[in-house]
Amino acid sequence: MQSLDLNLLTALDALLQEGSVTGAARRMNLSAPAMSRTLTRIREAVGDPILVRAGRKLVPTPHALALRGRVHEVVEQASGLLRPAGELEPATLDRVFTIRAHDGIAGMFAESLARLFQQEAPRVVTRFVPEGEEDVGALRDGQVDLDVGVIGAMGPEVRLQTLFRDRYAAVVRRGHPILRGRYSFERLAAHPHISISRRGKLRGPLDETLAGMGITRTVSLALPSMYAALVLAAGSDMIVAVPERSSERVCEALGLKTIPLPATLPTVVISQAWHPRFDADGGHRWLRECVRRVCGSEGRRKK
């Protein structure tokens, strides 16, 4: 062949897959005479009859049989290259996605996300990395595909989509003294508390809310990891305030009990953030939709 003609390759693939001019014509939305003329051009190009008559049907020549697998692969690859960027067949996706999230968020939906990927795109690998500074550069450069969590101001360069709203609850071990007798926020504040902060902060929204009620809590320890704080609470009389949905799975596994916090405590907005350069990327759009679906299903599970 003097030059690659994708139309001829596509027609050859149809002829080899269908084994007949009529079937190939139907597959390509052509008339049978038009497909016959195309077969003539293919024969001239490759120097082989490709299909020969045997009784009432056509059968492929040995050369055609040798070409069949390779031709089909080339046509599939070319179709993928020419497919619009937003279109995607997840089953063909072979990619590693990096999601930046704290351990509570990862614990909430990583299992469901992995299960969904196995069903729809078994060759996709997901890598979770811990939260750090809110770094737009990591999103821009593709080091991180998605930020998932409580996203602060990252500027107009970043796309943001709300996934769900969470509310805080306090959790304690089974048999904790606060579970006996009449519950009050004063009693809650009197017990030692754990603060969860990757920067080591000892005060947060709960302290501001309690202060508005004239109550001050005792913070004895600050930890950067929600999981570590929950494990510590499960083995002590310390209390930790956590987003309820994000911590539900771990709390159930550790046998922790939930107690209410003031209704005026602000809710937590969990979002996903990405760089606009991935807006039209089919694989990235599929990833964002999967995260949205999984977070939605986790919300229905909670209800």
mmCIF file of C-alpha atoms in Angstrom:
data_model
loop_
_atom_site.group_PDB
_atom_site.id
_atom_site.type_symbol
_atom_site.label_atom_id
_atom_site.label_comp_id
_atom_site.label_asym_id
_atom_site.label_seq_id
_atom_site.Cartn_x
_atom_site.Cartn_y
_atom_site.Cartn_z
ATOM 1 C CA MET A 1 0.000 0.000 0.000
ATOM 2 C CA GLN A 2 1.366 3.406 -0.949
ATOM 3 C CA SER A 3 -0.316 5.178 1.987
ATOM 4 C CA LEU A 4 -2.486 4.244 4.934
ATOM 5 C CA ASP A 5 -6.177 4.497 4.094
ATOM 6 C CA LEU A 6 -8.158 4.124 7.317
ATOM 7 C CA ASN A 7 -11.380 3.636 5.357
ATOM 8 C CA LEU A 8 -9.882 0.626 3.558
ATOM 9 C CA LEU A 9 -8.606 -0.798 6.842
ATOM 10 C CA THR A 10 -12.037 -0.374 8.419
ATOM 11 C CA ALA A 11 -13.672 -2.064 5.434
ATOM 12 C CA LEU A 12 -11.116 -4.889 5.522
ATOM 13 C CA ASP A 13 -11.812 -5.382 9.229
ATOM 14 C CA ALA A 14 -15.558 -5.547 8.541
ATOM 15 C CA LEU A 15 -15.066 -8.061 5.709
ATOM 16 C CA LEU A 16 -12.828 -10.298 7.826
ATOM 17 C CA GLN A 17 -15.151 -10.122 10.831
ATOM 18 C CA GLU A 18 -18.358 -10.708 8.849
ATOM 19 C CA GLY A 19 -17.002 -13.120 6.241
ATOM 20 C CA SER A 20 -19.304 -11.739 3.559
ATOM 21 C CA VAL A 21 -19.715 -8.668 1.397
ATOM 22 C CA THR A 22 -23.370 -8.294 2.398
ATOM 23 C CA GLY A 23 -22.626 -8.474 6.125
ATOM 24 C CA ALA A 24 -19.718 -6.042 5.854
ATOM 25 C CA ALA A 25 -21.849 -3.624 3.802
ATOM 26 C CA ARG A 26 -24.592 -3.708 6.448
ATOM 27 C CA ARG A 27 -22.035 -3.145 9.210
ATOM 28 C CA MET A 28 -20.599 -0.082 7.434
ATOM 29 C CA ASN A 29 -23.949 1.291 6.203
ATOM 30 C CA LEU A 30 -22.943 0.828 2.559
ATOM 31 C CA SER A 31 -24.651 -0.814 -0.386
ATOM 32 C CA ALA A 32 -23.456 -4.274 -1.422
ATOM 33 C CA PRO A 33 -22.123 -2.994 -4.801
ATOM 34 C CA ALA A 34 -20.151 -0.253 -3.005
ATOM 35 C CA MET A 35 -18.617 -2.823 -0.658
ATOM 36 C CA SER A 36 -17.756 -5.057 -3.644
ATOM 37 C CA ARG A 37 -15.883 -2.159 -5.235
ATOM 38 C CA THR A 38 -14.068 -1.557 -1.918
ATOM 39 C CA LEU A 39 -13.088 -5.240 -1.773
ATOM 40 C CA THR A 40 -11.595 -4.878 -5.260
ATOM 41 C CA ARG A 41 -9.494 -1.929 -4.066
ATOM 42 C CA ILE A 42 -8.354 -3.913 -1.015
ATOM 43 C CA ARG A 43 -7.321 -6.862 -3.213
ATOM 44 C CA GLU A 44 -5.277 -4.550 -5.409
ATOM 45 C CA ALA A 45 -3.671 -2.883 -2.391
ATOM 46 C CA VAL A 46 -2.574 -6.055 -0.578
ATOM 47 C CA GLY A 47 -2.024 -8.277 -3.606
ATOM 48 C CA ASP A 48 -4.280 -11.031 -2.262
ATOM 49 C CA PRO A 49 -7.904 -12.078 -2.987
ATOM 50 C CA ILE A 50 -8.724 -11.820 0.776
ATOM 51 C CA LEU A 51 -12.069 -13.636 0.344
ATOM 52 C CA VAL A 52 -12.602 -16.440 -2.202
ATOM 53 C CA ARG A 53 -15.745 -18.330 -3.081
ATOM 54 C CA ALA A 54 -16.188 -21.843 -1.717
ATOM 55 C CA GLY A 55 -19.571 -23.156 -2.808
ATOM 56 C CA ARG A 56 -22.193 -20.570 -1.878
ATOM 57 C CA LYS A 57 -20.073 -18.631 0.590
ATOM 58 C CA LEU A 58 -16.837 -16.681 0.785
ATOM 59 C CA VAL A 59 -13.920 -17.915 2.885
ATOM 60 C CA PRO A 60 -10.772 -15.998 3.906
ATOM 61 C CA THR A 61 -7.456 -16.804 2.308
ATOM 62 C CA PRO A 62 -4.497 -17.828 4.513
ATOM 63 C CA HIS A 63 -3.101 -14.314 4.139
ATOM 64 C CA ALA A 64 -6.437 -12.834 5.237
ATOM 65 C CA LEU A 65 -6.479 -15.095 8.304
ATOM 66 C CA ALA A 66 -2.978 -13.916 9.175
ATOM 67 C CA LEU A 67 -4.073 -10.289 8.849
ATOM 68 C CA ARG A 68 -7.397 -10.534 10.699
ATOM 69 C CA GLY A 69 -6.167 -10.081 14.277
ATOM 70 C CA ARG A 70 -3.675 -7.345 13.440
ATOM 71 C CA VAL A 71 -6.119 -5.406 11.271
ATOM 72 C CA HIS A 72 -8.778 -5.466 13.986
ATOM 73 C CA GLU A 73 -6.266 -4.236 16.575
ATOM 74 C CA VAL A 74 -5.089 -1.380 14.349
ATOM 75 C CA VAL A 75 -8.671 -0.282 13.625
ATOM 76 C CA GLU A 76 -9.541 -0.348 17.345
ATOM 77 C CA GLN A 77 -6.469 1.703 18.220
ATOM 78 C CA ALA A 78 -7.143 4.220 15.464
ATOM 79 C CA SER A 79 -10.769 4.560 16.558
ATOM 80 C CA GLY A 80 -9.578 5.274 20.082
ATOM 81 C CA LEU A 81 -7.183 7.963 18.876
ATOM 82 C CA LEU A 82 -9.864 9.679 16.807
ATOM 83 C CA ARG A 83 -12.563 9.443 19.486
ATOM 84 C CA PRO A 84 -13.470 12.856 21.013
ATOM 85 C CA ALA A 85 -11.602 13.559 24.261
ATOM 86 C CA GLY A 86 -14.758 13.429 26.370
ATOM 87 C CA GLU A 87 -15.781 9.971 25.196
ATOM 88 C CA LEU A 88 -14.470 6.922 27.001
ATOM 89 C CA GLU A 89 -14.954 3.205 27.317
ATOM 90 C CA PRO A 90 -13.941 2.560 30.960
ATOM 91 C CA ALA A 91 -13.182 -1.110 30.299
ATOM 92 C CA THR A 92 -10.300 -0.034 28.034
ATOM 93 C CA LEU A 93 -8.868 2.467 30.528
ATOM 94 C CA ASP A 94 -5.359 1.600 31.747
ATOM 95 C CA ARG A 95 -4.307 4.363 34.123
ATOM 96 C CA VAL A 96 -3.134 5.240 37.639
ATOM 97 C CA PHE A 97 -5.172 7.927 39.419
ATOM 98 C CA THR A 98 -3.864 9.784 42.471
ATOM 99 C CA ILE A 99 -6.377 11.087 45.022
ATOM 100 C CA ARG A 100 -5.283 13.348 47.866
ATOM 101 C CA ALA A 101 -7.461 12.889 50.952
ATOM 102 C CA HIS A 102 -7.162 12.454 54.709
ATOM 103 C CA ASP A 103 -7.498 8.981 56.164
ATOM 104 C CA GLY A 104 -11.108 9.455 57.238
ATOM 105 C CA ILE A 105 -12.284 10.296 53.725
ATOM 106 C CA ALA A 106 -10.215 7.471 52.244
ATOM 107 C CA GLY A 107 -11.638 5.042 54.788
ATOM 108 C CA MET A 108 -15.165 6.145 53.952
ATOM 109 C CA PHE A 109 -15.180 5.495 50.209
ATOM 110 C CA ALA A 110 -11.946 3.772 49.072
ATOM 111 C CA GLU A 111 -13.461 0.283 49.348
ATOM 112 C CA SER A 112 -16.575 1.203 47.361
ATOM 113 C CA LEU A 113 -14.491 3.069 44.789
ATOM 114 C CA ALA A 114 -12.155 0.097 44.327
ATOM 115 C CA ARG A 115 -15.150 -2.216 43.876
ATOM 116 C CA LEU A 116 -16.659 0.107 41.256
ATOM 117 C CA PHE A 117 -13.347 0.287 39.396
ATOM 118 C CA GLN A 118 -13.082 -3.506 39.352
ATOM 119 C CA GLN A 119 -16.532 -3.691 37.775
ATOM 120 C CA GLU A 120 -16.128 -0.928 35.192
ATOM 121 C CA ALA A 121 -12.381 -0.484 34.627
ATOM 122 C CA PRO A 122 -10.389 -3.401 36.054
ATOM 123 C CA ARG A 123 -7.040 -2.059 34.819
ATOM 124 C CA VAL A 124 -7.354 1.228 36.709
ATOM 125 C CA VAL A 125 -5.170 1.660 39.804
ATOM 126 C CA THR A 126 -6.010 4.200 42.525
ATOM 127 C CA ARG A 127 -3.347 5.707 44.755
ATOM 128 C CA PHE A 128 -4.374 7.670 47.858
ATOM 129 C CA VAL A 129 -1.861 10.163 49.241
ATOM 130 C CA PRO A 130 -2.238 12.100 52.520
ATOM 131 C CA GLU A 131 -3.317 15.691 52.774
ATOM 132 C CA GLY A 132 -0.616 18.323 52.808
ATOM 133 C CA GLU A 133 -0.672 21.985 52.026
ATOM 134 C CA GLU A 134 -3.404 22.899 49.544
ATOM 135 C CA ASP A 135 -1.090 22.837 46.556
ATOM 136 C CA VAL A 136 -2.526 23.961 43.225
ATOM 137 C CA GLY A 137 0.746 23.020 41.537
ATOM 138 C CA ALA A 138 0.260 19.320 42.274
ATOM 139 C CA LEU A 139 -3.155 19.460 40.575
ATOM 140 C CA ARG A 140 -1.842 21.525 37.667
ATOM 141 C CA ASP A 141 1.104 19.216 37.026
ATOM 142 C CA GLY A 142 -0.966 16.039 37.307
ATOM 143 C CA GLN A 143 0.884 14.764 40.395
ATOM 144 C CA VAL A 144 -2.549 14.715 42.050
ATOM 145 C CA ASP A 145 -5.674 14.051 39.984
ATOM 146 C CA LEU A 146 -8.219 14.945 42.649
ATOM 147 C CA ASP A 147 -8.287 16.630 46.035
ATOM 148 C CA VAL A 148 -11.158 15.233 48.117
ATOM 149 C CA GLY A 149 -12.047 16.695 51.497
ATOM 150 C CA VAL A 150 -12.618 20.063 53.110
ATOM 151 C CA ILE A 151 -11.153 22.285 50.407
ATOM 152 C CA GLY A 152 -10.142 25.815 51.342
ATOM 153 C CA ALA A 153 -9.649 28.707 48.963
ATOM 154 C CA MET A 154 -7.453 27.506 46.096
ATOM 155 C CA GLY A 155 -8.177 30.316 43.665
ATOM 156 C CA PRO A 156 -10.001 30.498 40.312
ATOM 157 C CA GLU A 157 -7.511 28.115 38.719
ATOM 158 C CA VAL A 158 -9.196 25.124 40.391
ATOM 159 C CA ARG A 159 -12.567 23.533 39.682
ATOM 160 C CA LEU A 160 -14.614 22.619 42.772
ATOM 161 C CA GLN A 161 -17.646 20.333 43.129
ATOM 162 C CA THR A 162 -19.506 19.729 46.396
ATOM 163 C CA LEU A 163 -19.938 16.020 47.137
ATOM 164 C CA PHE A 164 -21.839 16.073 50.428
ATOM 165 C CA ARG A 165 -22.237 17.858 53.745
ATOM 166 C CA ASP A 166 -21.235 16.208 56.998
ATOM 167 C CA ARG A 167 -21.978 17.083 60.596
ATOM 168 C CA TYR A 168 -19.765 16.677 63.608
ATOM 169 C CA ALA A 169 -20.443 14.154 66.351
ATOM 170 C CA ALA A 170 -18.474 13.218 69.454
ATOM 171 C CA VAL A 171 -17.441 9.581 69.818
ATOM 172 C CA VAL A 172 -16.492 7.636 72.931
ATOM 173 C CA ARG A 173 -15.670 4.050 73.825
ATOM 174 C CA ARG A 174 -18.286 1.588 75.013
ATOM 175 C CA GLY A 175 -18.770 1.951 78.756
ATOM 176 C CA HIS A 176 -17.502 5.538 78.827
ATOM 177 C CA PRO A 177 -18.615 7.362 82.010
ATOM 178 C CA ILE A 178 -20.419 10.037 79.980
ATOM 179 C CA LEU A 179 -22.876 7.396 78.738
ATOM 180 C CA ARG A 180 -24.151 6.981 82.313
ATOM 181 C CA GLY A 181 -26.510 9.533 83.783
ATOM 182 C CA ARG A 182 -27.899 12.694 82.236
ATOM 183 C CA TYR A 183 -25.927 13.976 79.264
ATOM 184 C CA SER A 184 -24.977 17.644 79.006
ATOM 185 C CA PHE A 185 -22.474 19.711 77.075
ATOM 186 C CA GLU A 186 -20.903 20.725 80.387
ATOM 187 C CA ARG A 187 -20.179 17.071 81.148
ATOM 188 C CA LEU A 188 -18.877 16.620 77.596
ATOM 189 C CA ALA A 189 -16.442 19.518 77.992
ATOM 190 C CA ALA A 190 -15.165 18.277 81.366
ATOM 191 C CA HIS A 191 -13.659 15.084 79.914
ATOM 192 C CA PRO A 192 -10.272 15.152 78.149
ATOM 193 C CA HIS A 193 -10.542 15.691 74.390
ATOM 194 C CA ILE A 194 -8.416 14.878 71.353
ATOM 195 C CA SER A 195 -7.995 17.528 68.667
ATOM 196 C CA ILE A 196 -7.495 16.337 65.087
ATOM 197 C CA SER A 197 -5.268 18.724 63.161
ATOM 198 C CA ARG A 198 -2.437 18.093 60.751
ATOM 199 C CA ARG A 199 -0.939 21.399 61.937
ATOM 200 C CA GLY A 200 -1.268 20.537 65.625
ATOM 201 C CA LYS A 201 -4.004 23.071 66.446
ATOM 202 C CA LEU A 202 -5.632 22.628 69.861
ATOM 203 C CA ARG A 203 -8.737 24.688 69.144
ATOM 204 C CA GLY A 204 -11.326 24.558 66.389
ATOM 205 C CA PRO A 205 -14.997 25.122 65.483
ATOM 206 C CA LEU A 206 -16.275 23.070 68.434
ATOM 207 C CA ASP A 207 -14.419 25.308 70.891
ATOM 208 C CA GLU A 208 -15.906 28.415 69.295
ATOM 209 C CA THR A 209 -19.413 26.944 69.498
ATOM 210 C CA LEU A 210 -18.997 25.882 73.130
ATOM 211 C CA ALA A 211 -17.504 29.283 73.998
ATOM 212 C CA GLY A 212 -20.711 30.890 72.723
ATOM 213 C CA MET A 213 -22.512 28.784 75.338
ATOM 214 C CA GLY A 214 -20.076 29.814 78.068
ATOM 215 C CA ILE A 215 -18.361 26.399 78.079
ATOM 216 C CA THR A 216 -14.662 25.576 77.686
ATOM 217 C CA ARG A 217 -13.538 22.032 76.907
ATOM 218 C CA THR A 218 -10.303 20.362 77.966
ATOM 219 C CA VAL A 219 -8.057 19.452 75.015
ATOM 220 C CA SER A 220 -5.301 17.087 76.148
ATOM 221 C CA LEU A 221 -3.835 15.912 72.846
ATOM 222 C CA ALA A 222 -3.583 16.869 69.167
ATOM 223 C CA LEU A 223 -3.116 14.243 66.453
ATOM 224 C CA PRO A 224 -2.787 14.661 62.662
ATOM 225 C CA SER A 225 -4.731 11.478 61.854
ATOM 226 C CA MET A 226 -8.416 10.852 62.428
ATOM 227 C CA TYR A 227 -7.823 7.104 62.483
ATOM 228 C CA ALA A 228 -5.165 7.436 65.207
ATOM 229 C CA ALA A 229 -7.496 9.646 67.257
ATOM 230 C CA LEU A 230 -10.337 7.119 66.991
ATOM 231 C CA VAL A 231 -8.082 4.228 68.007
ATOM 232 C CA LEU A 232 -6.959 6.220 71.044
ATOM 233 C CA ALA A 233 -10.552 7.079 71.960
ATOM 234 C CA ALA A 234 -11.490 3.394 71.723
ATOM 235 C CA GLY A 235 -8.932 2.527 74.390
ATOM 236 C CA SER A 236 -9.330 5.445 76.785
ATOM 237 C CA ASP A 237 -11.796 7.889 78.314
ATOM 238 C CA MET A 238 -10.795 10.606 75.871
ATOM 239 C CA ILE A 239 -13.419 12.113 73.567
ATOM 240 C CA VAL A 240 -12.921 13.089 69.938
ATOM 241 C CA ALA A 241 -15.172 15.138 67.657
ATOM 242 C CA VAL A 242 -15.250 13.844 64.085
ATOM 243 C CA PRO A 243 -17.319 14.301 60.910
ATOM 244 C CA GLU A 244 -19.999 11.645 61.326
ATOM 245 C CA ARG A 245 -20.232 10.178 57.824
ATOM 246 C CA SER A 246 -16.503 10.256 57.197
ATOM 247 C CA SER A 247 -15.785 8.302 60.383
ATOM 248 C CA GLU A 248 -18.747 5.918 60.403
ATOM 249 C CA ARG A 249 -16.978 2.801 59.113
ATOM 250 C CA VAL A 250 -14.041 3.104 61.507
ATOM 251 C CA CYS A 251 -16.311 3.908 64.461
ATOM 252 C CA GLU A 252 -18.383 0.803 63.766
ATOM 253 C CA ALA A 253 -15.249 -1.349 63.514
ATOM 254 C CA LEU A 254 -13.886 -0.002 66.815
ATOM 255 C CA GLY A 255 -17.208 -0.210 68.633
ATOM 256 C CA LEU A 256 -17.331 3.516 69.355
ATOM 257 C CA LYS A 257 -20.522 5.241 70.455
ATOM 258 C CA THR A 258 -21.785 8.553 69.076
ATOM 259 C CA ILE A 259 -23.011 11.376 71.288
ATOM 260 C CA PRO A 260 -24.510 14.651 70.042
ATOM 261 C CA LEU A 261 -22.780 17.989 69.748
ATOM 262 C CA PRO A 262 -24.467 21.414 69.667
ATOM 263 C CA ALA A 263 -26.786 21.802 66.672
ATOM 264 C CA THR A 264 -25.260 25.217 65.973
ATOM 265 C CA LEU A 265 -21.882 23.641 65.173
ATOM 266 C CA PRO A 266 -21.097 24.381 61.489
ATOM 267 C CA THR A 267 -21.405 21.494 59.051
ATOM 268 C CA VAL A 268 -18.448 20.196 57.058
ATOM 269 C CA VAL A 269 -18.548 20.563 53.263
ATOM 270 C CA ILE A 270 -16.717 17.746 51.463
ATOM 271 C CA SER A 271 -15.742 18.587 47.883
ATOM 272 C CA GLN A 272 -13.581 17.337 45.057
ATOM 273 C CA ALA A 273 -11.155 19.699 43.342
ATOM 274 C CA TRP A 274 -9.235 19.370 40.074
ATOM 275 C CA HIS A 275 -7.363 21.491 37.566
ATOM 276 C CA PRO A 276 -9.324 22.765 34.517
ATOM 277 C CA ARG A 277 -6.856 21.200 32.104
ATOM 278 C CA PHE A 278 -8.521 17.868 32.915
ATOM 279 C CA ASP A 279 -12.070 19.108 32.217
ATOM 280 C CA ALA A 280 -12.288 17.397 28.822
ATOM 281 C CA ASP A 281 -10.147 14.384 29.706
ATOM 282 C CA GLY A 282 -12.446 11.372 29.373
ATOM 283 C CA GLY A 283 -10.669 9.287 31.994
ATOM 284 C CA HIS A 284 -10.615 12.128 34.497
ATOM 285 C CA ARG A 285 -14.288 12.900 33.936
ATOM 286 C CA TRP A 286 -15.086 9.247 34.557
ATOM 287 C CA LEU A 287 -13.015 9.338 37.784
ATOM 288 C CA ARG A 288 -14.888 12.410 39.059
ATOM 289 C CA GLU A 289 -18.234 10.816 38.260
ATOM 290 C CA CYS A 290 -17.207 7.625 40.096
ATOM 291 C CA VAL A 291 -16.209 9.603 43.195
ATOM 292 C CA ARG A 292 -19.495 11.515 43.059
ATOM 293 C CA ARG A 293 -21.516 8.304 42.707
ATOM 294 C CA VAL A 294 -19.687 6.532 45.518
ATOM 295 C CA CYS A 295 -20.002 9.465 47.917
ATOM 296 C CA GLY A 296 -23.703 9.650 47.092
ATOM 297 C CA SER A 297 -24.186 5.949 47.813
ATOM 298 C CA GLU A 298 -22.341 6.299 51.122
ATOM 299 C CA GLY A 299 -24.742 9.084 52.025
ATOM 300 C CA ARG A 300 -27.760 6.883 51.310
ATOM 301 C CA ARG A 301 -26.144 4.102 53.369
ATOM 302 C CA LYS A 302 -25.932 6.462 56.337
ATOM 303 C CA LYS A 303 -29.573 7.481 56.053
#
